[in-house]
mmCIF file of C-alpha atoms in Angstrom:
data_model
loop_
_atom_site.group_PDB
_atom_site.id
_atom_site.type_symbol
_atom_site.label_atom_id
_atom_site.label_comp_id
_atom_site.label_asym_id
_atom_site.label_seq_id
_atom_site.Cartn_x
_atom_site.Cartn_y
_atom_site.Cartn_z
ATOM 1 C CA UNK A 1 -84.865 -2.706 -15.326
ATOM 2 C CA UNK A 2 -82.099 -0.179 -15.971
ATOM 3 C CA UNK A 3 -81.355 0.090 -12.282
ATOM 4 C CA UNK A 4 -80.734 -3.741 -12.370
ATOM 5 C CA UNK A 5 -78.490 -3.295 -15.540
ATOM 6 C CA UNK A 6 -76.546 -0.252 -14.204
ATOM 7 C CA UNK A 7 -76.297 -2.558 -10.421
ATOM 8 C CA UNK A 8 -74.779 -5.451 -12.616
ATOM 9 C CA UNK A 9 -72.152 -3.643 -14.541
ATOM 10 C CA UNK A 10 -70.842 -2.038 -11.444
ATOM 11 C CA UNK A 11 -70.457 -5.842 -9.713
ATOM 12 C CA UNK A 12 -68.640 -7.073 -13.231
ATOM 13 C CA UNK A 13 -65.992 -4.113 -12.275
ATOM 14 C CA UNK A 14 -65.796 -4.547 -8.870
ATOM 15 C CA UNK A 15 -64.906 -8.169 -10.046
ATOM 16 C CA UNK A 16 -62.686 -7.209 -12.556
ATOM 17 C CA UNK A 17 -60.860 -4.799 -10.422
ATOM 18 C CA UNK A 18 -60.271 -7.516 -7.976
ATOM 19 C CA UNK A 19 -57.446 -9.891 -10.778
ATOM 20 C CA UNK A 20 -54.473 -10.812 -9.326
ATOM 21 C CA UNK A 21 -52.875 -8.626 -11.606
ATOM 22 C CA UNK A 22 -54.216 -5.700 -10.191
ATOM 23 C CA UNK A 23 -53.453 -7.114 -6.118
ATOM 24 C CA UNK A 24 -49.878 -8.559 -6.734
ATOM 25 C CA UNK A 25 -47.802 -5.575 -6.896
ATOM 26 C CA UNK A 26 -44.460 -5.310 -5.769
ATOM 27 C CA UNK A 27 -43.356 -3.983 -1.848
ATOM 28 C CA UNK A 28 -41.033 -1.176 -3.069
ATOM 29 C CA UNK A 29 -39.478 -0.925 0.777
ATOM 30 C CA UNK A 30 -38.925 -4.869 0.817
ATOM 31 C CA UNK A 31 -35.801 -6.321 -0.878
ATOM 32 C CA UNK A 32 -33.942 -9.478 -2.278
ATOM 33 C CA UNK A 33 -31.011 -10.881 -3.451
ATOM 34 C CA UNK A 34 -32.603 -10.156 -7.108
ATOM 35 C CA UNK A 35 -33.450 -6.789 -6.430
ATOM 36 C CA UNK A 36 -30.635 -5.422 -4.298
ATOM 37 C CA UNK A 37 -27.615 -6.593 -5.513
ATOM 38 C CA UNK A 38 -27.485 -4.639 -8.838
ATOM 39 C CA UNK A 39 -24.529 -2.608 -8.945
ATOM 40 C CA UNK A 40 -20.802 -2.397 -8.147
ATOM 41 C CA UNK A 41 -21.553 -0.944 -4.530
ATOM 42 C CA UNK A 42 -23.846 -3.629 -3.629
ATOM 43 C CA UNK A 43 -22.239 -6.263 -4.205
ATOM 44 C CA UNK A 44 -18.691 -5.166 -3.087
ATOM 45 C CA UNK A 45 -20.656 -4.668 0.139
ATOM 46 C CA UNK A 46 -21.742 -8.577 0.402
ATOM 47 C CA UNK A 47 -17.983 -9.129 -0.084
ATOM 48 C CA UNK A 48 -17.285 -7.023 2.694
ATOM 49 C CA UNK A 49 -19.350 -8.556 4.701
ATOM 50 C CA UNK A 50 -17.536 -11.950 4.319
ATOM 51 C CA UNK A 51 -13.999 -10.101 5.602
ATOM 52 C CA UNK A 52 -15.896 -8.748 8.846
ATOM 53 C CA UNK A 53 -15.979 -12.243 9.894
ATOM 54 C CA UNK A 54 -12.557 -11.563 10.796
ATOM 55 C CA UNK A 55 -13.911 -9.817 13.990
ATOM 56 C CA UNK A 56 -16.612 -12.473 15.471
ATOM 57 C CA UNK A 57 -15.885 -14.884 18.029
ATOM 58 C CA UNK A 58 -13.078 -17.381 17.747
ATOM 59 C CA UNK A 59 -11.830 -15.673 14.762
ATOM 60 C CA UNK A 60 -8.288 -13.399 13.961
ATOM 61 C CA UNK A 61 -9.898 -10.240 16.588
ATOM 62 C CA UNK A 62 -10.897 -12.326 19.206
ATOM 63 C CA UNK A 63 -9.675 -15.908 20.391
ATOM 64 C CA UNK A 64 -7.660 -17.461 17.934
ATOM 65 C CA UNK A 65 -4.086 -16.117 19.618
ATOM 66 C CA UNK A 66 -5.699 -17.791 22.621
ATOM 67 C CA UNK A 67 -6.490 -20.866 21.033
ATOM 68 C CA UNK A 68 -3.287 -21.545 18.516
ATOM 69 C CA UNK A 69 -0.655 -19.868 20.318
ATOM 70 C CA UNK A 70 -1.969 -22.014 23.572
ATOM 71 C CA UNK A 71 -1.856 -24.753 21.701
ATOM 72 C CA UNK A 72 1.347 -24.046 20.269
ATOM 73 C CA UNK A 73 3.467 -23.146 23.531
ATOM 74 C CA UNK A 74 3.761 -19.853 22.041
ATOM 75 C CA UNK A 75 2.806 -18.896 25.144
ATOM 76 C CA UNK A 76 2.525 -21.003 28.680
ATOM 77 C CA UNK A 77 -0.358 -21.228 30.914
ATOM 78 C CA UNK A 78 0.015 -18.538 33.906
ATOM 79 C CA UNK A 79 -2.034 -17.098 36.011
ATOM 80 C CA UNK A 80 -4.226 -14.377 34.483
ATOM 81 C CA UNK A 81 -5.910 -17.190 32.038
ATOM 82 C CA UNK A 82 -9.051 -18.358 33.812
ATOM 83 C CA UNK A 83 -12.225 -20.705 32.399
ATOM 84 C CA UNK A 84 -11.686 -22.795 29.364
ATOM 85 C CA UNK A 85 -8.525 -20.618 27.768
ATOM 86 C CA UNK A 86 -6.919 -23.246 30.678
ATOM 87 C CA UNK A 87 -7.805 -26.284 28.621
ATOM 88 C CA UNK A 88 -5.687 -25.183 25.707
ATOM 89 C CA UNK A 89 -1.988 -25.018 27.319
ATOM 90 C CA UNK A 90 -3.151 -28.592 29.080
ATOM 91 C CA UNK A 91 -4.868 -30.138 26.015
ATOM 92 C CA UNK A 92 -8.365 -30.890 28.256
ATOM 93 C CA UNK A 93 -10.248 -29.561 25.415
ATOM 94 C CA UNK A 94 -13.399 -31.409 24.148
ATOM 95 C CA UNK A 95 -16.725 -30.258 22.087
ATOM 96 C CA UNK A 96 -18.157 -28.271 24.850
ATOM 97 C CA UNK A 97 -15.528 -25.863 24.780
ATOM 98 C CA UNK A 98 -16.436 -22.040 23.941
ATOM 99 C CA UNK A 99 -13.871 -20.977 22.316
ATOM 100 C CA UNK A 100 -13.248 -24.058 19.751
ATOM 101 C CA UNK A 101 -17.349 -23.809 18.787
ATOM 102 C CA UNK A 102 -16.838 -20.064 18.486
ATOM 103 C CA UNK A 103 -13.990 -21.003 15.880
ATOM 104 C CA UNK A 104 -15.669 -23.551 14.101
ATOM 105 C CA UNK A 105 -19.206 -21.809 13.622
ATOM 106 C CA UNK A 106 -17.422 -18.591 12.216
ATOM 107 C CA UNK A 107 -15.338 -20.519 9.888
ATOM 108 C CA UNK A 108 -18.104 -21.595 8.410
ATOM 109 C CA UNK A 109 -20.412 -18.069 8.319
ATOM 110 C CA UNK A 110 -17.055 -16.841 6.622
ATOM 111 C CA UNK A 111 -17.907 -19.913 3.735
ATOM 112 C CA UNK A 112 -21.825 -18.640 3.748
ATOM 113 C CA UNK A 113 -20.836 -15.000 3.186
ATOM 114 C CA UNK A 114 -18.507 -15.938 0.776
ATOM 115 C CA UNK A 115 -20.776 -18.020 -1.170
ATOM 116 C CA UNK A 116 -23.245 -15.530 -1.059
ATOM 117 C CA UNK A 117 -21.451 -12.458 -2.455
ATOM 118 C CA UNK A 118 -20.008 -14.843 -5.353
ATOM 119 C CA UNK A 119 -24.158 -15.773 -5.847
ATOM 120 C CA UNK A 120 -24.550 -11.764 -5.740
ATOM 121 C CA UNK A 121 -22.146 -11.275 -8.167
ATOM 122 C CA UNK A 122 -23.305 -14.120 -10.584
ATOM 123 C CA UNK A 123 -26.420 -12.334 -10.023
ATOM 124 C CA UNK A 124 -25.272 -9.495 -10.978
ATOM 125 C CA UNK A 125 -23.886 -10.248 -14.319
ATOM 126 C CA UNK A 126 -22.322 -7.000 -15.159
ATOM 127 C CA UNK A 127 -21.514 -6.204 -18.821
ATOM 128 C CA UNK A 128 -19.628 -2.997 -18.579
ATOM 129 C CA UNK A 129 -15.247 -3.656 -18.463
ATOM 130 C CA UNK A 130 -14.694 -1.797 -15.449
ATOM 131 C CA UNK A 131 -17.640 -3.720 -13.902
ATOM 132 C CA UNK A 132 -16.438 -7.051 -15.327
ATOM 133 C CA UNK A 133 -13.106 -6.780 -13.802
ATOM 134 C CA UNK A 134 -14.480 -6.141 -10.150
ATOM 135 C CA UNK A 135 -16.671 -8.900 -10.477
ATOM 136 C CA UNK A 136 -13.586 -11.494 -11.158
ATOM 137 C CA UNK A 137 -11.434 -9.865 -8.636
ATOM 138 C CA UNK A 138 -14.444 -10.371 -6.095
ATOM 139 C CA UNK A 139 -14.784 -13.703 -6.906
ATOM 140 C CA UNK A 140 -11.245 -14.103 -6.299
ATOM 141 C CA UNK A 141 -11.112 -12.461 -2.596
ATOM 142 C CA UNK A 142 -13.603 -14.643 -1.738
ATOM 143 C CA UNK A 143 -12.307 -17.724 -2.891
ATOM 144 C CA UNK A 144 -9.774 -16.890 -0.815
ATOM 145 C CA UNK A 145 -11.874 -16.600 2.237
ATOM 146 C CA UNK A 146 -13.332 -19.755 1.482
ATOM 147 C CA UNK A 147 -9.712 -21.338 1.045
ATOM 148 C CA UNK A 148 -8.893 -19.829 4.186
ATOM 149 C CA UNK A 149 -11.548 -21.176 6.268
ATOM 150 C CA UNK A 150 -11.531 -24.846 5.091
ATOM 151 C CA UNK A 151 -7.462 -25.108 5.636
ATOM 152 C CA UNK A 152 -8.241 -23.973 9.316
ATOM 153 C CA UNK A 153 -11.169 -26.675 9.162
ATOM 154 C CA UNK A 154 -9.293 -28.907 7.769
ATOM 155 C CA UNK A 155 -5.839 -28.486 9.861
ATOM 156 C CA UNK A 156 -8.009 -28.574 13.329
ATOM 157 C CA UNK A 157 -10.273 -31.249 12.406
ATOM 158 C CA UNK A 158 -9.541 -33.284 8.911
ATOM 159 C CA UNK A 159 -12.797 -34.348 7.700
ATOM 160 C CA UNK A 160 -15.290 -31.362 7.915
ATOM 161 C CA UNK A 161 -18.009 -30.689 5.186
ATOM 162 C CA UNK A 162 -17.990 -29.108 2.310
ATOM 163 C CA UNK A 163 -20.272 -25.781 1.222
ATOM 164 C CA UNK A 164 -19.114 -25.142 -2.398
ATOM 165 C CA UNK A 165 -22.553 -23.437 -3.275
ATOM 166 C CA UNK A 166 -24.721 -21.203 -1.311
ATOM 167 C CA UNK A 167 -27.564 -23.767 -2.043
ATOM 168 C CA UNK A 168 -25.269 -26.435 -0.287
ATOM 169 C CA UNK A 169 -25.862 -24.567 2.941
ATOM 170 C CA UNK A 170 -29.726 -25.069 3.488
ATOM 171 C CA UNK A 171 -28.720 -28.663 4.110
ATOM 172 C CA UNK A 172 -28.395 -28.478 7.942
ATOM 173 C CA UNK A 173 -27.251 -31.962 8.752
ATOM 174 C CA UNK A 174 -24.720 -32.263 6.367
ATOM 175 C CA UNK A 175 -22.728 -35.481 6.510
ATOM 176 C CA UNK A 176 -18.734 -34.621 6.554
ATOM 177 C CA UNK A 177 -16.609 -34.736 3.720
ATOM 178 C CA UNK A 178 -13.006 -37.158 3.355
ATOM 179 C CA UNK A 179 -9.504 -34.505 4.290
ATOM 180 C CA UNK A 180 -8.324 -35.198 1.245
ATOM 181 C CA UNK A 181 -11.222 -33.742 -0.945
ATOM 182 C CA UNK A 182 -11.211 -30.915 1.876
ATOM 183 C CA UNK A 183 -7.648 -29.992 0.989
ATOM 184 C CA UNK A 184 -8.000 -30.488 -3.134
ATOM 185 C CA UNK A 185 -11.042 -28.280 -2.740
ATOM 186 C CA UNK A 186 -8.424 -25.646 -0.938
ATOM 187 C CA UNK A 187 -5.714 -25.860 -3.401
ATOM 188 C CA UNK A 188 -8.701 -25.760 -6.754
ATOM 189 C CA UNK A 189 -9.767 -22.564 -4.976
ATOM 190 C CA UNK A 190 -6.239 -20.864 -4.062
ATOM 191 C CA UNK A 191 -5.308 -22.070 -7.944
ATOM 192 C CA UNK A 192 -8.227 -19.912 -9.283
ATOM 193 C CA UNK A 193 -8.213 -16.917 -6.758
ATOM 194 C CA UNK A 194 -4.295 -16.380 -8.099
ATOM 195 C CA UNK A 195 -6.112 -16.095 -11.683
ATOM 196 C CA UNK A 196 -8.469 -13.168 -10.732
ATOM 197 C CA UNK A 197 -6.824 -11.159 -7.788
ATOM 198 C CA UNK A 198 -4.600 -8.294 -8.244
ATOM 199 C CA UNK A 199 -0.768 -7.891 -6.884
ATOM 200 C CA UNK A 200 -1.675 -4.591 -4.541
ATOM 201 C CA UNK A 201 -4.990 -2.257 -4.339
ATOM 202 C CA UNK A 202 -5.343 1.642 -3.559
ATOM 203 C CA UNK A 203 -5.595 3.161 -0.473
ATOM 204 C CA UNK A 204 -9.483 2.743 -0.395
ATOM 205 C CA UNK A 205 -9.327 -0.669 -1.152
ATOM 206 C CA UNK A 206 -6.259 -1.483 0.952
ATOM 207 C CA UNK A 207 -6.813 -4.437 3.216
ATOM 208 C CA UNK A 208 -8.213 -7.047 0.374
ATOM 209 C CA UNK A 209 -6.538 -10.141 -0.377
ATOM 210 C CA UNK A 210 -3.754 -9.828 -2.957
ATOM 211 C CA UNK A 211 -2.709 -12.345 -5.447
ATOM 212 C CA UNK A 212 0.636 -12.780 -3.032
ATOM 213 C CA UNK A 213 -1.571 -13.873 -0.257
ATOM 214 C CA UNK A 214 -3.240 -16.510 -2.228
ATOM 215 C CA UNK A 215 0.145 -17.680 -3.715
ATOM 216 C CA UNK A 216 1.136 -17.584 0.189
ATOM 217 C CA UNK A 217 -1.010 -19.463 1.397
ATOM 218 C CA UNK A 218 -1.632 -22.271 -1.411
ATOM 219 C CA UNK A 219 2.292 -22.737 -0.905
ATOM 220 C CA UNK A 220 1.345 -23.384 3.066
ATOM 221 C CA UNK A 221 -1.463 -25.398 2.132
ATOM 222 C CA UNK A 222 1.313 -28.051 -0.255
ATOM 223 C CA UNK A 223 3.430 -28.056 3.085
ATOM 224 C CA UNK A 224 0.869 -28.559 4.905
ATOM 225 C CA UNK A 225 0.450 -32.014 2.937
ATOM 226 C CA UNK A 226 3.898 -32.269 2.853
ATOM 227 C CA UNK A 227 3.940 -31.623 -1.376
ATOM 228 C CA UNK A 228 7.450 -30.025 -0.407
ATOM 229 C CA UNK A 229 8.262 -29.278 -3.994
ATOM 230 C CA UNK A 230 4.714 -27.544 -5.079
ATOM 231 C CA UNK A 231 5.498 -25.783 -1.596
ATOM 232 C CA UNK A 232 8.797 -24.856 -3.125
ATOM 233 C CA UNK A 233 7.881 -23.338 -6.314
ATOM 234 C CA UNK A 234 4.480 -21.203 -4.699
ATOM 235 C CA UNK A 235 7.089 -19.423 -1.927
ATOM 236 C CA UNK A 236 9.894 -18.804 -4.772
ATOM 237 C CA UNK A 237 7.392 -17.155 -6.537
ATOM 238 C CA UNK A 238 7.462 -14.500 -4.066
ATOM 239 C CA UNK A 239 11.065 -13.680 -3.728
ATOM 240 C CA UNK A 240 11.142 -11.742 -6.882
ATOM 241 C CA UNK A 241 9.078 -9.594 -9.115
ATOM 242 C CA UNK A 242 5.857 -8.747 -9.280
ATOM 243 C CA UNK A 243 6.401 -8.957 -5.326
ATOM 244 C CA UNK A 244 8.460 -6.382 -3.357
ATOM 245 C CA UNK A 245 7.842 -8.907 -0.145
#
């Protein structure tokens, strides 16, 4: 009888041991957006990650002289351009062409790093001053970045759609947006960027959007629609102090 007692008891622990409390621990070596981006250095590196878009195909370190100075008759066709960079000086582009897709799919993984590192930061939610500050001036580069991309977008193809959110971007077949909410969105972000960036950085930050740049290009972005006089007063602003331009 007591064996059958003492057998009992140990299948009640084994039971007991076996909650889900017990089995549904944490993965120390596995991480998310809740558990990484926690500090400063994390989530300054999510913003750098939206600038290094800069390098990827069809983007500033790669084809876009090719494309917009083509395109321009900044340069002329000649002989040492081979493939499609040939379509451009001849306007024979279509969708099939490399170099256009290239451009158009890292505009918009600038837009998805961009909304992620604001979602990081908003994650974030720092309390400290110091911390507080770098988390608006963040925000503010990458505003930019999105402003950036969508005036490109919007200049090369007018109605494009629109990823304001980083939840917006799990929608894969998103229908496209009308130019003119495309360029208000612009000019809404350029207006708020100007609110949270700084005039210059430090030599380790050097490289970062500046308030100037926004101002810059939200003045490009009235031409652009041909607002000539909100044009007007963005550039003046730059011909005198804070700016040494």
């Amino acid at each position: 009888m007591k064996s059958k007692i003492f057998i009992s008891l140990i299948i009640v622990a084994l039971f007991s041991a076996c909650s889900e409390s017990i089995l549904d621990i944490e993965n120390e070596n596995s991480y998310t957006t809740n558990t990484f981006f926690v500090d400063a250095k994390s989530v300054t590196e999510a913003s750098t990650a939206a600038y290094s878009v800069m390098l990827h195909p069809g983007m500033i370190a790669r084809e876009w002289f090719f494309i917009f100075d083509l395109f321009g008759n900044d340069c002329e066709k000649n002989f040492p351009l081979q493939g499609s960079l040939l379509a451009f000086p001849s306007y024979t582009h279509d969708g099939n062409t490399l170099e256009l897709n290239y451009l158009f799919m890292s505009l918009y993984r600038m837009i998805l790093r961009a909304n992620f590192a604001i979602d990081a930061v908003e994650q974030w939610a720092p309390t400290a001053s110091s911390d507080v500050s770098l988390a608006q001036r963040l925000t503010g580069e990458m505003e930019f970045l999105k402003a950036f991309a969508y005036f490109t977008l919007v200049t090369c193809y007018g109605d494009v759609p629109l990823k304001k959110t980083l939840s917006d971007h799990l929608i894969t077949q998103a229908e496209r947006d009308p130019k003119a909410e495309v360029w208000a969105y612009v000019d809404s972000l350029l207006t708020s960027a100007i609110g949270k960036l700084p005039v210059s950085y430090g030599s380790t930050d050097y490289g970062r959007v500046t308030k100037g740049a926004a101002v810059a290009l939200l003045g490009k972005s009235y031409l652009y629609q041909e607002k000539y006089t909100e044009a007007l007063t963005q550039f003046t602003l730059l011909q005198s102090a804070p700016y040494d331009y």
